[in-house]
Tab-separated table of C-alpha atoms in Angstrom:
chain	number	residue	atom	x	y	z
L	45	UNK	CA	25.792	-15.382	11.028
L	46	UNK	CA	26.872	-13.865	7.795
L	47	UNK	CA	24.849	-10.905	6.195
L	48	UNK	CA	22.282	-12.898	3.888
L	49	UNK	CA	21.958	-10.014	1.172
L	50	UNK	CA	25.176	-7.834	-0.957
L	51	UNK	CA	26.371	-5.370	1.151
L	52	UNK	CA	24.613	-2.456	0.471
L	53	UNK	CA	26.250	0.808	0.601
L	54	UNK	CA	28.435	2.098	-2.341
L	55	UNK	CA	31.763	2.516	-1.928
L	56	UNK	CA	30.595	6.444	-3.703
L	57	UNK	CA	26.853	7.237	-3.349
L	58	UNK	CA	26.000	8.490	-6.812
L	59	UNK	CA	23.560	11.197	-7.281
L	60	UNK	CA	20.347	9.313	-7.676
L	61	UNK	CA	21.518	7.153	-4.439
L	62	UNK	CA	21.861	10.230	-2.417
L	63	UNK	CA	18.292	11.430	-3.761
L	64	UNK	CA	16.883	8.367	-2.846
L	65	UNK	CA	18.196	8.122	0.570
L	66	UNK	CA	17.127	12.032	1.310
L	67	UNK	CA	13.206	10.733	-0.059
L	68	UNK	CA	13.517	8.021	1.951
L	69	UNK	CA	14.981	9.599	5.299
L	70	UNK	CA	12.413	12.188	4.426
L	71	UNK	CA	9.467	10.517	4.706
L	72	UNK	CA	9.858	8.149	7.102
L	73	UNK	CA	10.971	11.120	9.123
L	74	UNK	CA	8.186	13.000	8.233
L	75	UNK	CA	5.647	9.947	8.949
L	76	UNK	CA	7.474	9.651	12.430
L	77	UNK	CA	6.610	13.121	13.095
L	78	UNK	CA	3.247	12.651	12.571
L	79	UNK	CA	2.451	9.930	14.399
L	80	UNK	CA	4.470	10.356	17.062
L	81	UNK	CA	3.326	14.191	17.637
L	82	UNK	CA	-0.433	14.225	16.301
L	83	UNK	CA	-1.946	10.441	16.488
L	84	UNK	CA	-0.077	9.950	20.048
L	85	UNK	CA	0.791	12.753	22.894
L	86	UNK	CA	4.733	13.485	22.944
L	87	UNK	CA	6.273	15.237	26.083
L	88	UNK	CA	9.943	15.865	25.417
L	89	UNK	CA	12.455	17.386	27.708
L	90	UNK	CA	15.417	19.273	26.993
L	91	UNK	CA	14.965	18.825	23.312
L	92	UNK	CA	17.103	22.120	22.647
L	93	UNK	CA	19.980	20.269	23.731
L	94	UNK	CA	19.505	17.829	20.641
L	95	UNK	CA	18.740	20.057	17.891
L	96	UNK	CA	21.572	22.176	19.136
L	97	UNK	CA	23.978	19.442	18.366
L	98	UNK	CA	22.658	18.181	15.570
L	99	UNK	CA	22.556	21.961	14.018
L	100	UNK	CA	25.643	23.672	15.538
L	101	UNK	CA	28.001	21.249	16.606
L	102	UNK	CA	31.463	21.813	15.572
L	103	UNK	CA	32.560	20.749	11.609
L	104	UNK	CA	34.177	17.211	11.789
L	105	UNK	CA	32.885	16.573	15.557
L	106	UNK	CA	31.333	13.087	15.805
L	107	UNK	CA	27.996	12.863	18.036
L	108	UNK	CA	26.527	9.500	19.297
L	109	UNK	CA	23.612	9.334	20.766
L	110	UNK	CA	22.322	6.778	22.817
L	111	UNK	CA	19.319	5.179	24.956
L	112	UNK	CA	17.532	2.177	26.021
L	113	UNK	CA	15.537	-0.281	23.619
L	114	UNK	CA	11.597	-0.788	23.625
L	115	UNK	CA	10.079	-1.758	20.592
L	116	UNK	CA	11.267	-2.541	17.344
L	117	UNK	CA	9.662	0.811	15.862
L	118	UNK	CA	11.656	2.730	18.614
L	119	UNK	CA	13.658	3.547	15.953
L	120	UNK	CA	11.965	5.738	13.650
L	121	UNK	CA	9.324	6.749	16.215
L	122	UNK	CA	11.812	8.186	18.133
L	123	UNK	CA	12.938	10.590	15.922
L	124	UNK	CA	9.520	12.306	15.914
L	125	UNK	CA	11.025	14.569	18.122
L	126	UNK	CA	13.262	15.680	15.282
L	127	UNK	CA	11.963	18.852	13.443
L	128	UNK	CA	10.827	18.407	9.855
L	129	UNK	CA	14.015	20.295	8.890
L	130	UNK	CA	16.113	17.936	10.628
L	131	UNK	CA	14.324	14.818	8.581
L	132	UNK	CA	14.914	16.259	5.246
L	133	UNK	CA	18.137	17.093	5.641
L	134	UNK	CA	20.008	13.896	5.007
L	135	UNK	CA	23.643	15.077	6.024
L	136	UNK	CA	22.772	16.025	9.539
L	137	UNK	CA	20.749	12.337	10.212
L	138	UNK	CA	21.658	9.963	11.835
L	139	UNK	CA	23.320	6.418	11.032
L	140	UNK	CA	22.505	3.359	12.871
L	141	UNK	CA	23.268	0.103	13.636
L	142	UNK	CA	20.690	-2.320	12.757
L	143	UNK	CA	19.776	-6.503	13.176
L	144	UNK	CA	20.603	-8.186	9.636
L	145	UNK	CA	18.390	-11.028	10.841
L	146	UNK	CA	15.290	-9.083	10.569
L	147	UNK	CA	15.950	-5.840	8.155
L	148	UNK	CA	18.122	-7.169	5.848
L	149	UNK	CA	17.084	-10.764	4.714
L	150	UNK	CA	15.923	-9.294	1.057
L	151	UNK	CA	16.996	-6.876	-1.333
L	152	UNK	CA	14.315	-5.432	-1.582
L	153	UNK	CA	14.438	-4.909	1.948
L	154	UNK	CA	18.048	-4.058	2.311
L	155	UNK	CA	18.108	-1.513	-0.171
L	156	UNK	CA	14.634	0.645	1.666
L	157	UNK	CA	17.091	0.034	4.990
L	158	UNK	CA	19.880	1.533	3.441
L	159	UNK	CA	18.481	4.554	2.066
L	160	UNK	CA	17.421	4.706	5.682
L	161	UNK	CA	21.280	5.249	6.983
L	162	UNK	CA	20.828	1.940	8.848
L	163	UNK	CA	23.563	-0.349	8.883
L	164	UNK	CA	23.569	-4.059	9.048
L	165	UNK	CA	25.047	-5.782	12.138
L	166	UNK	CA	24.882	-9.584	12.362
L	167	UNK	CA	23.921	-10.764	15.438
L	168	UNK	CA	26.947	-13.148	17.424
L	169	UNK	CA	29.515	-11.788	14.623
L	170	UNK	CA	31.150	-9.760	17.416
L	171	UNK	CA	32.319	-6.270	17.610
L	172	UNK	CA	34.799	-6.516	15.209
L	173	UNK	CA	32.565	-7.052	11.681
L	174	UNK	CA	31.633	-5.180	8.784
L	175	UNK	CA	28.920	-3.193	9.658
L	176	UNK	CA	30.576	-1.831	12.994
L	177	UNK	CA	33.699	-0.969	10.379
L	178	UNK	CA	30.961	0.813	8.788
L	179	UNK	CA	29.638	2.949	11.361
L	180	UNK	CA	33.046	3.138	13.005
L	181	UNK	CA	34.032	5.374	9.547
L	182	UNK	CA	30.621	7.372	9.848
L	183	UNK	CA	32.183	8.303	13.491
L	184	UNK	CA	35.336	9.076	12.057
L	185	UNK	CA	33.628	11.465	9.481
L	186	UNK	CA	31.890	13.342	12.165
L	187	UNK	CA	28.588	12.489	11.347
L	188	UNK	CA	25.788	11.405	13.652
L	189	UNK	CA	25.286	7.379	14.759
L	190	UNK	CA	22.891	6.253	17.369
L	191	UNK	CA	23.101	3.103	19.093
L	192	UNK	CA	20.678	1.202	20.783
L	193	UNK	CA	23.735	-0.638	23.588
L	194	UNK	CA	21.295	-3.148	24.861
L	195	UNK	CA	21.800	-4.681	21.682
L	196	UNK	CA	17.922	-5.978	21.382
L	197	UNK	CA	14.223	-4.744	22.246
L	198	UNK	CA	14.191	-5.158	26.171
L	199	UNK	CA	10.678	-6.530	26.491
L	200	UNK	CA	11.413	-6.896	30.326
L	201	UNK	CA	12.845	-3.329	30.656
L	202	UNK	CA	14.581	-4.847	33.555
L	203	UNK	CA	18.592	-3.923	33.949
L	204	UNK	CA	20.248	-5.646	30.613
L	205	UNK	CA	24.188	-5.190	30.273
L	206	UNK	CA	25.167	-3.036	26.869
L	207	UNK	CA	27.053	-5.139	24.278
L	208	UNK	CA	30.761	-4.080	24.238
L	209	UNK	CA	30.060	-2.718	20.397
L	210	UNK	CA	29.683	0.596	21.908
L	211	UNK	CA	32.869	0.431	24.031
L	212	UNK	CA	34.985	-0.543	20.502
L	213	UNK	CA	33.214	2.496	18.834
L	214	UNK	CA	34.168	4.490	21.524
L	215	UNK	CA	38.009	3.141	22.018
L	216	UNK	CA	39.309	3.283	18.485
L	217	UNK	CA	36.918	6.343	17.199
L	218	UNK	CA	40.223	8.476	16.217
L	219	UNK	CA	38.088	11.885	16.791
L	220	UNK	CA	36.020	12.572	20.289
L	221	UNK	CA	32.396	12.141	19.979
L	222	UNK	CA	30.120	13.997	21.621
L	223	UNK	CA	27.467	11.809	23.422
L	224	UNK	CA	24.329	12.239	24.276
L	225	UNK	CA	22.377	9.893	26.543
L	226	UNK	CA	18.436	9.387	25.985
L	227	UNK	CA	15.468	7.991	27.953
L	228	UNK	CA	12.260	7.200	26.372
L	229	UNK	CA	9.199	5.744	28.131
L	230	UNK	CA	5.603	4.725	26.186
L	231	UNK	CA	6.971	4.150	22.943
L	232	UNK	CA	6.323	-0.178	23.280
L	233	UNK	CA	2.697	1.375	24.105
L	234	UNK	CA	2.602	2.877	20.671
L	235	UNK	CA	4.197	-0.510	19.407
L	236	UNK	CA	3.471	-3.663	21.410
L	237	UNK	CA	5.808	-6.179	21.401
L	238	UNK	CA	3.018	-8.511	20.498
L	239	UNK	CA	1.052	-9.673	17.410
L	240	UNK	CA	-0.390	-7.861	15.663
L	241	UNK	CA	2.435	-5.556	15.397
L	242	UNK	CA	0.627	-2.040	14.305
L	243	UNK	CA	1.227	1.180	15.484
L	244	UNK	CA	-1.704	2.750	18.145
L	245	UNK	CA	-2.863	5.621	18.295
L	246	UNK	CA	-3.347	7.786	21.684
L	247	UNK	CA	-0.800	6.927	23.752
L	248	UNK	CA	1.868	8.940	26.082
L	249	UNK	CA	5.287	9.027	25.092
L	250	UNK	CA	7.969	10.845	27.069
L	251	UNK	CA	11.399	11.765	26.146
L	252	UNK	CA	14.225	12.351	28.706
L	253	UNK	CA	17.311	13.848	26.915
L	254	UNK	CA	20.409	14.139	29.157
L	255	UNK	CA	23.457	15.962	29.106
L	256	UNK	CA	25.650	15.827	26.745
L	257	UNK	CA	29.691	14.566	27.599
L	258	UNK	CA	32.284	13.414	26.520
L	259	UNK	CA	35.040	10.020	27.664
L	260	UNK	CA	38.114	11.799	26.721
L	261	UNK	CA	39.323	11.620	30.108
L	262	UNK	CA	38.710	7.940	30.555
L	263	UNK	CA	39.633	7.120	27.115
L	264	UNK	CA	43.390	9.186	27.716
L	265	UNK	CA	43.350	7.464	30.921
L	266	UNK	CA	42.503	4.281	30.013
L	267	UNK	CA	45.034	4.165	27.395
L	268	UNK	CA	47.979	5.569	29.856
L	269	UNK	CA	47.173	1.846	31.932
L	270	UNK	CA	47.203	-0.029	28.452
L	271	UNK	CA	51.202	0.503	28.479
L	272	UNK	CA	51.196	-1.631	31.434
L	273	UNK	CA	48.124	-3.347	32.625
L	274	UNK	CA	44.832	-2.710	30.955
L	275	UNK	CA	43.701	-4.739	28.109
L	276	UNK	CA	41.624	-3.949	24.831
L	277	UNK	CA	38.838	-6.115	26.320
L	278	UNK	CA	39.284	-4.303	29.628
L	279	UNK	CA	39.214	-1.057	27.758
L	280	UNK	CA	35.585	-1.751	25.636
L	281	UNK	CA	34.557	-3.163	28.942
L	282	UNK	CA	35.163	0.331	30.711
L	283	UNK	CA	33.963	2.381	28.400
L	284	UNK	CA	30.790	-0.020	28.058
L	285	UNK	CA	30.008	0.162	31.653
L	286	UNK	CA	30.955	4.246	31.849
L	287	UNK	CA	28.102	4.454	28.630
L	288	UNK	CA	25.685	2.221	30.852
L	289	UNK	CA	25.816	4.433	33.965
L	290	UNK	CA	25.190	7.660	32.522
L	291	UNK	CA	22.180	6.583	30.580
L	292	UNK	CA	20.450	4.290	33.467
L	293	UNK	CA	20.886	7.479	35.663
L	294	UNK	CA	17.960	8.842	33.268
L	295	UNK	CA	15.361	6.390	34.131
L	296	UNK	CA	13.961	6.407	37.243
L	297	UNK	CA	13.684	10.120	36.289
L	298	UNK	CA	12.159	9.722	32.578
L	299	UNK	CA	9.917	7.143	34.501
L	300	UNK	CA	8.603	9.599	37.133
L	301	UNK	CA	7.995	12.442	34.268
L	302	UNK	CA	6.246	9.479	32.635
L	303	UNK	CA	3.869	8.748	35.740
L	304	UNK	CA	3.400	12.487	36.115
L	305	UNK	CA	2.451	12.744	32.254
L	306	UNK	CA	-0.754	9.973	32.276
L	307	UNK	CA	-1.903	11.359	35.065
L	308	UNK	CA	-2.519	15.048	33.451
L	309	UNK	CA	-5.702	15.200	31.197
């Protein structure tokens, strides 16, 4: 399905472009915040380990973060476990990958996403297509992507296989990322996936934030067998699955922190 707007990033972000984008990352950042911490009850574990990366990590190291798929507001209301200082500053925020089918069908529309850092990804174009080029660079500049591997909201949330985007990011990302697996739970309570599609108030949201790691030594590995008997596909696929284990390891835990959450006053 080909991308039904221009492309919208620059080749050079001027000034006013890279004004915009900070107002823009600012304040829907800052809304997040809000509305995540004050209109609904937040409960977020290991958060240090997040901001520490996202502060401190080392000059020209790559971080991807990662974690399973709600609603379609999961992404900003997710970030509202970002400090205000994190939201307004536009360098150390995040990129991601997002459905041209539903952000990017107007101009108007694709230039708001844009300014956003979000990049779009058309849906059945593979892993090999512009926007994955795009955020494939932003990797290779050491910034910060996050990817949502399911690929879609999981209205089900019952076991979904991650889309092999991931495991192309991963396999020809010419630095090591740093990744960071995350488990929400409450945020489709916040955001039903049904009409009419507004953001509640009061609700419980937990965050479980893993540890961080790294697939250098599958990736090395991986690539020693390519000589001889492992295939590009076979390569995405591993990394894909490797991605998919470490993050599903989260849930049951994130879910039981969940349960334990409602039930406190």
């Amino acid at each position: 399905m080909p991308l039904e707007v221009r492309w919208p990033f620059p080749r050079a972000p001027s000034l006013p472009w890279s004004l915009a984008s900070r107002l823009v990352m600012g304040l829907v950042g800052s809304y997040s915040c809000f509305w995540t911490r004050y209109m609904n009850q937040l409960n977020v574990h290991n958060e240090e380990v997040l901001y520490e990366l996202i502060e401190k990590r080392q000059p020209g190291t790559p971080l991807l973060t990662v974690c399973n798929h709600q609603s379609c507001m999961d992404d900003p209301h997710l970030w509202g476990i970002l400090k205000l200082r994190h939201v307004w500053n536009l360098q150390k925020m995040r990129w991601t990958p997002t459905a041209a089918d539903i952000c990017f069908t107007q101009e108007l529309h694709s230039r708001f996403f844009s300014l956003g850092r979000c990049v779009p990804v058309c849906r059945g174009d593979g892993v090999y297509q512009k926007g994955m080029d795009y955020i494939l660079e932003k990797l290779n500049c050491g910034d910060w992507v996050h990817v949502f591997p399911e690929g879609k909201v999981n209205m089900t949330q019952e076991f979904m296989r991650f889309k092999w985007g991931i495991g192309r990011l991963l396999a020809e990302c010419r630095l090591h990322p740093i990744i960071l697996p995350l488990w929400h739970v409450g945020l489709n309570d916040v955001l039903p996936n049904a009409p009419p599609y507004v953001p509640r108030t009061g609700q419980k949201i937990t965050v479980l934030i893993g540890k961080p790691f790294s697939v250098r030594p599958l990736l090395e590995r991986l690539r020693a067998e390519n000589k001889s008997t492992v295939s590009t596909v076979e390569m995405r696929k591993a990394l894909t699955d490797f991605i998919q284990e470490e993050i599903q390891a989260l849930k049951e835990q994130a879910e039981r922190l969940h349960q334990t959450f409602k039930l406190q006053s």
